Coordinates of C-alpha atoms and ligand atoms in Angstrom, one line a residue:
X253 CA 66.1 89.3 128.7
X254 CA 68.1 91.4 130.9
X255 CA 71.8 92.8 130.1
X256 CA 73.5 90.8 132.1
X257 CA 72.0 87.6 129.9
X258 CA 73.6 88.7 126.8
X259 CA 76.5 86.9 125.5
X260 CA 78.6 89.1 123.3
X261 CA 81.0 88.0 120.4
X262 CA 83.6 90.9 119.5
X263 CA 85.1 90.3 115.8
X264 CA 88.9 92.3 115.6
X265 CA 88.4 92.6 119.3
X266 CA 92.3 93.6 119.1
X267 CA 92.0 96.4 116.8
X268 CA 91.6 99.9 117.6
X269 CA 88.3 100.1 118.4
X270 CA 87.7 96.4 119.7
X271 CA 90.7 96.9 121.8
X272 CA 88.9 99.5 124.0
X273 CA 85.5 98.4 123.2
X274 CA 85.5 94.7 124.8
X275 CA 86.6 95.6 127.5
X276 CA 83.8 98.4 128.6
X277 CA 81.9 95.4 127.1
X278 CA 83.1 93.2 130.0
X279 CA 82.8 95.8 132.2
X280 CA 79.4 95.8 131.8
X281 CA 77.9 92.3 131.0
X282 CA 80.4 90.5 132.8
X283 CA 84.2 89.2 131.5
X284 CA 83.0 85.7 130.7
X285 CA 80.0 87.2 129.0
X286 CA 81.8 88.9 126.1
X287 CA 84.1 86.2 123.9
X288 CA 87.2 88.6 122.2
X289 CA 88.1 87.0 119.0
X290 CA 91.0 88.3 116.4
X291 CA 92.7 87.1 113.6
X292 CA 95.8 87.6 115.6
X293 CA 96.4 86.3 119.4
X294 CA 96.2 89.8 121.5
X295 CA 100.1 91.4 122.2
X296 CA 99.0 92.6 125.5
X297 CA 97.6 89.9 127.7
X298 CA 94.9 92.1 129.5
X299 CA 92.3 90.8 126.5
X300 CA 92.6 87.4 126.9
X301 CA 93.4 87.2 130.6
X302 CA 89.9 89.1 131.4
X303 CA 88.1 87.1 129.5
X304 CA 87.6 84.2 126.8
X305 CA 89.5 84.7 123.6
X306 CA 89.5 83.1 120.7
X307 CA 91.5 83.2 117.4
X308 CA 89.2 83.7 114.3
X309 CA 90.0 84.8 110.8
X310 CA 85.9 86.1 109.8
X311 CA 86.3 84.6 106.3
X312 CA 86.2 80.9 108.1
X313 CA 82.7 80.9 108.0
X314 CA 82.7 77.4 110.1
X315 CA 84.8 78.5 112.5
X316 CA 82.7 81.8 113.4
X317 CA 79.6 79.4 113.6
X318 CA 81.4 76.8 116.0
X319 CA 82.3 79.7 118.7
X320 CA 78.5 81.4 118.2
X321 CA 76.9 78.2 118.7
X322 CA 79.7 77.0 121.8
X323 CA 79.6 80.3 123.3
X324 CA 75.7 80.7 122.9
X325 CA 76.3 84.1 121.1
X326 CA 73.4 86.3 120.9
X327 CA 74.9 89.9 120.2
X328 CA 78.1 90.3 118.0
X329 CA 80.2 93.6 117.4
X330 CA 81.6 93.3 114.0
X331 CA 84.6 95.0 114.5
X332 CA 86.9 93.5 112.1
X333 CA 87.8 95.2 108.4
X334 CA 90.4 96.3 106.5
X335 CA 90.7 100.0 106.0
X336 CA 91.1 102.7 103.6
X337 CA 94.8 102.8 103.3
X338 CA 95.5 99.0 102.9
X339 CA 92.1 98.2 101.2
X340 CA 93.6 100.3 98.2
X341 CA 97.1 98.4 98.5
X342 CA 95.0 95.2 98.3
X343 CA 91.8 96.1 97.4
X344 CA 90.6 91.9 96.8
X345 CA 91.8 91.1 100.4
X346 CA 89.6 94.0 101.5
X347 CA 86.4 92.9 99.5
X348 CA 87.1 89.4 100.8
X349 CA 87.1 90.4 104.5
X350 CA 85.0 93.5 104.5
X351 CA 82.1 91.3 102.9
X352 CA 82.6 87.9 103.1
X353 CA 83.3 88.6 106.5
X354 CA 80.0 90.5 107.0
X355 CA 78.3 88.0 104.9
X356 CA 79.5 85.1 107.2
X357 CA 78.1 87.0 110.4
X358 CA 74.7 87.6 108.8
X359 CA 73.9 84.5 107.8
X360 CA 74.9 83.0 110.7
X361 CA 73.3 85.8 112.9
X362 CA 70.2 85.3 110.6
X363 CA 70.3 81.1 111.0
X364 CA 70.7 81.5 114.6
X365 CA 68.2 84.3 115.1
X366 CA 70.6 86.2 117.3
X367 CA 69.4 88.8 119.0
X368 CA 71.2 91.9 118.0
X369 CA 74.7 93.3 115.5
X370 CA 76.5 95.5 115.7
X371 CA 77.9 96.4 112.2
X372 CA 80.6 99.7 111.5
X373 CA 80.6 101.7 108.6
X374 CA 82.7 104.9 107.9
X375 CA 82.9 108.3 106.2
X376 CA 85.1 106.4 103.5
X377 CA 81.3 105.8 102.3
X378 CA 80.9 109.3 100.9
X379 CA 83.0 109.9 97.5
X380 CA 83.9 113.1 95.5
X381 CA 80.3 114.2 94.8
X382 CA 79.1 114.0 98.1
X383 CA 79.2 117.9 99.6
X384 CA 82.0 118.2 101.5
X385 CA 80.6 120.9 104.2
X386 CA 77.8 118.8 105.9
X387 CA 77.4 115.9 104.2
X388 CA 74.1 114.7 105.0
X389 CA 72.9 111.1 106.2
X390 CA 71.2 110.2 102.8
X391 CA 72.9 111.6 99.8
X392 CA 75.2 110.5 97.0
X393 CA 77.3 107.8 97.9
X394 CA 80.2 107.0 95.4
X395 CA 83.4 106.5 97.1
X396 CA 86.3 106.2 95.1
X397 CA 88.1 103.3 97.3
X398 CA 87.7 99.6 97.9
X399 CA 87.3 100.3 101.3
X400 CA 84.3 102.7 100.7
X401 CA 82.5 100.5 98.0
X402 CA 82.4 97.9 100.4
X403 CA 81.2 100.3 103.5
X404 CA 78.5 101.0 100.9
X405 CA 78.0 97.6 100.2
X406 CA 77.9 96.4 104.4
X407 CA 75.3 99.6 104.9
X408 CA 72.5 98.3 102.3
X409 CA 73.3 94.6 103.3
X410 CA 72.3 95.2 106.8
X411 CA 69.2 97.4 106.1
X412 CA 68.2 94.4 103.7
X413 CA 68.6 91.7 107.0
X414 CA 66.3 94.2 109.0
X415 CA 64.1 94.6 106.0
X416 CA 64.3 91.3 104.4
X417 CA 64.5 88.7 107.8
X418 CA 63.8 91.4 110.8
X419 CA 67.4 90.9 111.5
X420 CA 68.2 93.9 114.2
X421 CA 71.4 94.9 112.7
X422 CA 72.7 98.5 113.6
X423 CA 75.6 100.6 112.1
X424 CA 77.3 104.4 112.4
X425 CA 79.5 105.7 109.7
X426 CA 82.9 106.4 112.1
X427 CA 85.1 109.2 110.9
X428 CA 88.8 108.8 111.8
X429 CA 89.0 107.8 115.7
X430 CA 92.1 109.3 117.7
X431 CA 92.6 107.0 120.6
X432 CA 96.1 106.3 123.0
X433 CA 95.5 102.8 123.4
X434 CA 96.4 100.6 120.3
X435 CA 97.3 102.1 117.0
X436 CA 95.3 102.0 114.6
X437 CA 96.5 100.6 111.2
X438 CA 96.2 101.1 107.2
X439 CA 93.6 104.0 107.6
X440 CA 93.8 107.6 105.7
X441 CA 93.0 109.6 109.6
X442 CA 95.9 107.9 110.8
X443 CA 97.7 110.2 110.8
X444 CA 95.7 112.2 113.9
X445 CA 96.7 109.6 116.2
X446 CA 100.4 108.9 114.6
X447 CA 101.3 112.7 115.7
X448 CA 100.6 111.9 118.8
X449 CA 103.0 109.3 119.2
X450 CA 105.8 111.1 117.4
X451 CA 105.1 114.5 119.1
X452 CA 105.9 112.8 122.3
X453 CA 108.9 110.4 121.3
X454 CA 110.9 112.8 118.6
X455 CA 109.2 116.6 119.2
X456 CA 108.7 115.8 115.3
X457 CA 106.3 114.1 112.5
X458 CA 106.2 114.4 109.0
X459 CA 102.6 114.2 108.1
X460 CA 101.4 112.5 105.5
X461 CA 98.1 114.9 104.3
X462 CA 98.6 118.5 103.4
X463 CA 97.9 120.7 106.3
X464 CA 94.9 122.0 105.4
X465 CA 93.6 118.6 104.9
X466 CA 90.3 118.6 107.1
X467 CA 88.3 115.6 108.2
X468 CA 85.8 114.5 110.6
X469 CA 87.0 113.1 113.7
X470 CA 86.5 112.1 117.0
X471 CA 88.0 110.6 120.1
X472 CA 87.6 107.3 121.2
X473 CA 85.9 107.5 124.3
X474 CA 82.9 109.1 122.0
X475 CA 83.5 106.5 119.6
X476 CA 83.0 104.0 122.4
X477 CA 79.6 106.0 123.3
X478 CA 78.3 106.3 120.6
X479 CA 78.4 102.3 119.8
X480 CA 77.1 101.5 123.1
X481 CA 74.1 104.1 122.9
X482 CA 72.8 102.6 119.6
X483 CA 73.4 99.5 120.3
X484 CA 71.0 100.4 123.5
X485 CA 68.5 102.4 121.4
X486 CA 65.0 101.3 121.1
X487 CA 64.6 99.5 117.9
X488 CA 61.1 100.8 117.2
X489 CA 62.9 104.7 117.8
X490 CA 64.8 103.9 114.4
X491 CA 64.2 105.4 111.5
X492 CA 67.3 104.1 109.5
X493 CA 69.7 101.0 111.2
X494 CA 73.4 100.8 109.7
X495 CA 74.4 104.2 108.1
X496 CA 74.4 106.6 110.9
X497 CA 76.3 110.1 110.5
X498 CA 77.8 111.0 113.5
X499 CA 80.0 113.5 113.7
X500 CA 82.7 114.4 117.1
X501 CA 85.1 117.0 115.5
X502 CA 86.5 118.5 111.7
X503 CA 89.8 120.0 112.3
X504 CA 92.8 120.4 109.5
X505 CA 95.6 118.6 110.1
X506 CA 97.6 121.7 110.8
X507 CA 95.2 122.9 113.6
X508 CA 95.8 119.6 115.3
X509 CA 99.5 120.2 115.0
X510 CA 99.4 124.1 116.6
X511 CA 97.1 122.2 119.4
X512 CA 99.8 120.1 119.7
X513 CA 102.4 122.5 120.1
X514 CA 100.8 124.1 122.7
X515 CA 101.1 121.2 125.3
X516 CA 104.5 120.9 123.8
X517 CA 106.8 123.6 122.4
X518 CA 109.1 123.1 119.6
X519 CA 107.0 120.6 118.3
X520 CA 107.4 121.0 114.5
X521 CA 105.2 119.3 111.8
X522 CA 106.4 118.7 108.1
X523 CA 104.2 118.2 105.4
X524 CA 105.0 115.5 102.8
X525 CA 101.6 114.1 101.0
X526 CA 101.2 110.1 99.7
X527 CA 98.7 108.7 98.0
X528 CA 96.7 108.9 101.3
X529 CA 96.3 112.5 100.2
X530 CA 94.0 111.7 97.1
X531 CA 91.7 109.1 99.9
X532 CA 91.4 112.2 102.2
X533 CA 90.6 114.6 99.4
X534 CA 87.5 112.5 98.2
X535 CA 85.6 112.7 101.6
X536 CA 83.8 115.6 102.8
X537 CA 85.2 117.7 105.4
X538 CA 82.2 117.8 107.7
X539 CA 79.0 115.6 108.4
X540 CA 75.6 116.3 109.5
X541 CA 74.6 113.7 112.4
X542 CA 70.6 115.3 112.6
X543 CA 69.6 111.6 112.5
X544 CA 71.8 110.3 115.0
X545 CA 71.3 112.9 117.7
X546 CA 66.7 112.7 116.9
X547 CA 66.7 109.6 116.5
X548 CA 68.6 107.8 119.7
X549 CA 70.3 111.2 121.4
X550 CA 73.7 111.4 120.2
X551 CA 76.1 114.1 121.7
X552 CA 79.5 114.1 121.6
X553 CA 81.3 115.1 124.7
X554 CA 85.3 115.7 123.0
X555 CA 86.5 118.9 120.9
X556 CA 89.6 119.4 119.8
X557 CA 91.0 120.9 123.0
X558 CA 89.8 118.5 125.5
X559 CA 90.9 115.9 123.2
X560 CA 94.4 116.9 123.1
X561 CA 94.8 117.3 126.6
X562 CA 93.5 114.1 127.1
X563 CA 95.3 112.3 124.3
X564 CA 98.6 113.6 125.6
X565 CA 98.0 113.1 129.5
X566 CA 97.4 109.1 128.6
X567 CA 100.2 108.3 125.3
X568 CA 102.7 110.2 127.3
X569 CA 101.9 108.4 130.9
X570 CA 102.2 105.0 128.7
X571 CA 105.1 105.8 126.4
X572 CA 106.8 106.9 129.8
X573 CA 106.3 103.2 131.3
X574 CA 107.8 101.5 128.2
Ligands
LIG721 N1 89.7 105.7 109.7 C1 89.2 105.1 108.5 C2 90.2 105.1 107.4 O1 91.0 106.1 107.4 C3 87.9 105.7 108.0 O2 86.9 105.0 108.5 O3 90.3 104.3 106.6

């Protein structure tokens, strides 16, 4: 089969990441080759008007099945979850759509014999005794949220599919994603992007991590690379499928507020730590990605610098034209 062939299902196609990923997506198999589906209608109109969307909660196992089967999916991103920060205000409503969800696209991928998913996991997989300097690929994973057991969970269920029914099934563990397009929401790293925003509108934020809170980051259009290149890996080149280390960038959240300043002067940052803190304090502070860089040639192409310039250049042109 040849890309353009492929007919691509995106599950919380209006999330952070879905947001910017269906549409390089479309840009590359064709608009009416890649069906956007949310749980919520899109609030710009750009994703629907480009292409087909459809509304689609992933618990509703027939509904997911109907649009595969209409749509002749043979490749889904699996986009949608709950994350870190809400998955420990409702931790059943994460473990309902983190894995039923999953589940439901499994099976189905497995009845239909689809061709390839695409399935996220995240450094919320790591816990308090992983190391937190270089955590490798393979090493103790006991996460202390919801959101983490059920990253866990979604890694080994998608290595069982490629081990159990040669499902191809394919996974990287994101760290927090900084991005100027949609916000993301209910993560612990949300705070990298939410000083953006407030940098630009007030000249102040009032973060909600200590300052020298470090985690692995990266920015989007590296996030957006690094699904697309293992998605386009050669299967046989694999080693491991869905639990991918991949690391872009560890800064403390008090480096990314001097950066900050820098493009902007006066900007001031306050300090005031939630409960977010004790999520952020159990994962490590930087990741080994050996695997992901031998195995299908992941680089990243963002640092810190470059993605503050960037970051500020695009949310300041489109907080200017609200
Ligand atoms: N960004 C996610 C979170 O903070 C981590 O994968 O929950």
């Amino acid at each position: 089969m040849t890309r353009m062939t492929r007919r691509i299902l995106v599950t919380g196609a209006c999330g952070q990441i879905g947001s910017e990923l269906t549409p390089v997506l479309r840009a590359r198999y064709g608009n009416d080759h890649v069906i956007a589906t949310d749980i919520r209608p899109p609030e710009t109109a750009c994703l629907a008007d480009q292409g087909p969307f459809e509304q689609l909660n992933v618990c509703d196992r027939e509904t997911m099945e109907r649009i595969i089967a209409s749509y002749e999916i043979d490749t889904v991103y699996h986009m949608a979850a709950i994350l870190s920060a809400t998955g420990e205000e409702r931790p059943s409503l994460a473990w309902d759509v983190n894995i039923c969800g999953l589940m439901n696209v499994l099976e189905i991928a497995r009845e239909r014999q689809l061709h390839r998913v695409f399935c996220p996991s995240s450094i919320a997989v790591f816990g308090p005794e992983t190391p937190r300097a270089c955590a490798p690929q393979t090493t103790i994973l006991q996460p202390t949220t919801m959101y983490g057991i059920t990253k866990v969970a979604g890694e080994l269920l998608g290595e069982y599919y490629v081990q159990r029914y040669g499902l191809d099934v394919r996974g990287v563990r994101y760290p927090g994603i900084v991005s100027s397009e949609t916000p993301p929401g209910g993560g612990t790293t949300d705070y990298a992007v939410d000083i953006f925003y407030q940098a630009l509108r007030t000249g102040s934020y009032s973060c909600f991590v200590r300052e020298d809170t470090v985690l692995p980051m990266m920015y989007m259009p590296d996030c957006i690379k690094a699904t697309i290149d293992l998605m386009d890996a050669d299967f046989d080149s694999l080693e491991g499928h869905c639990n991918f280390n991949i690391a872009g960038m560890s800064f403390s959240a008090k480096q990314l507020a001097d950066e900050i300043a820098k493009h902007i002067p006066g900007f001031v940052c306050t300090y005031e730590p939630d409960f977010r803190q004790a999520i952020a304090d159990s994962w490590p502070r930087t990741i080994d990605d050996e695997a992901a860089r031998s195995q299908w040639g992941w680089t990243p192409q963002y640092d810190l610098q470059s993605m503050t310039e960037d970051m500020l250049e695009k949310l300041g042109t489109r907080l200017s034209a609200e």
